Short mmCIF file of C-alpha atoms in Angstrom, two decimals:
data_model
loop_
_atom_site.label_atom_id
_atom_site.label_comp_id
_atom_site.label_asym_id
_atom_site.label_seq_id
_atom_site.Cartn_x
_atom_site.Cartn_y
_atom_site.Cartn_z
CA LEU C 1 0.00 -0.01 0.04
CA THR C 2 1.19 3.56 -0.83
CA VAL C 3 -0.10 6.83 0.49
CA ALA C 4 0.64 10.04 -1.25
CA ASP C 5 0.25 12.67 1.37
CA MET C 6 -0.54 16.03 -0.42
CA SER C 7 -1.39 18.04 2.61
CA THR C 8 0.64 20.89 3.97
CA ILE C 9 0.81 19.65 7.55
CA ASN C 10 3.70 20.27 9.98
CA PRO C 11 6.92 18.42 8.63
CA VAL C 12 7.50 16.99 12.13
CA GLU C 13 4.05 15.39 12.23
CA SER C 14 4.25 14.25 8.66
CA LYS C 15 7.57 12.36 9.81
CA ASN C 16 5.64 10.78 12.79
CA ILE C 17 2.90 9.71 10.45
CA SER C 18 5.41 8.10 8.01
CA LYS C 19 7.05 6.07 10.92
CA LYS C 20 3.71 4.77 12.01
CA PHE C 21 2.91 3.78 8.39
CA LEU C 22 6.19 2.06 8.05
CA GLU C 23 5.28 -0.16 11.14
CA HIS C 24 2.41 -1.55 8.99
CA GLU C 25 4.60 -1.71 5.73
CA ILE C 26 2.82 1.26 4.21
CA ILE C 27 4.90 3.48 1.96
CA LYS C 28 4.29 7.23 2.20
CA LEU C 29 5.31 9.94 -0.37
CA ASP C 30 5.14 13.42 0.85
CA ILE C 31 3.91 15.57 -1.89
CA PRO C 32 2.42 18.96 -0.83
CA VAL C 33 0.80 20.88 -3.57
CA MET C 34 0.68 24.61 -4.37
CA GLY C 35 -2.25 26.01 -6.23
CA GLY C 36 -6.01 26.23 -5.52
CA PRO C 37 -9.15 24.65 -7.00
CA ASN C 38 -8.98 26.67 -10.33
CA VAL C 39 -5.30 25.44 -10.79
CA ALA C 40 -6.22 21.90 -10.01
CA ILE C 41 -9.02 21.90 -12.59
CA THR C 42 -6.44 22.78 -15.32
CA GLY C 43 -4.07 20.22 -14.12
CA GLU C 44 -1.41 22.82 -13.34
CA LEU C 45 -0.63 22.12 -9.57
CA VAL C 46 2.78 22.47 -8.47
CA LEU C 47 3.82 19.19 -6.58
CA MET C 48 6.98 19.12 -4.31
CA ALA C 49 7.69 15.40 -3.88
CA SER C 50 9.81 13.48 -1.53
CA GLY C 51 10.19 9.97 -0.67
CA ASP C 52 11.33 6.71 -2.37
CA LYS C 53 11.98 7.49 -6.02
CA LYS C 54 11.03 3.88 -7.23
CA THR C 55 7.66 4.45 -5.48
CA PHE C 56 7.17 7.88 -6.94
CA ASP C 57 8.14 6.60 -10.54
CA ARG C 58 5.46 3.76 -10.08
CA PHE C 59 2.81 6.47 -9.70
CA ARG C 60 4.26 9.19 -12.00
CA ASN C 61 1.61 9.10 -14.40
CA VAL C 62 -0.84 10.28 -11.78
CA PHE C 63 1.38 13.07 -10.78
CA VAL C 64 1.81 14.23 -14.39
CA ILE C 65 -2.00 14.36 -14.75
CA LEU C 66 -2.15 16.57 -11.67
CA GLY C 67 0.54 18.74 -13.41
CA GLY C 68 3.43 18.81 -10.86
CA VAL C 69 6.08 16.77 -12.76
CA GLU C 70 8.30 18.74 -15.27
CA ASP C 71 10.83 17.20 -17.52
CA ASP C 72 11.30 16.83 -21.31
CA THR C 73 8.39 14.44 -21.81
CA THR C 74 5.61 15.68 -19.43
CA LYS C 75 4.26 18.41 -21.83
CA GLU C 76 3.35 15.67 -24.41
CA GLU C 77 2.31 13.14 -21.63
CA ARG C 78 -0.17 15.68 -20.15
CA LYS C 79 -1.75 16.33 -23.60
CA THR C 80 -2.38 12.48 -23.77
CA PHE C 81 -4.32 12.57 -20.56
CA GLN C 82 -6.44 15.65 -21.38
#
């Protein structure tokens, strides 16, 4: 099981939650977002991801849809999902 925490909670509390999740073999990615509802609708949220890269890459297509992944391929990928 993987949880993508997209909240903007206190970093210390986030680490405590991550430790509890690990006790139950749950992987947690910390991915707070910037932007409001109108930005979310257009798929242009800014995501700041931290956590295990392999886990992030497994769910990368979801983050591309939300608009928070930028590299050479994402502009074309985002068009595919719209």
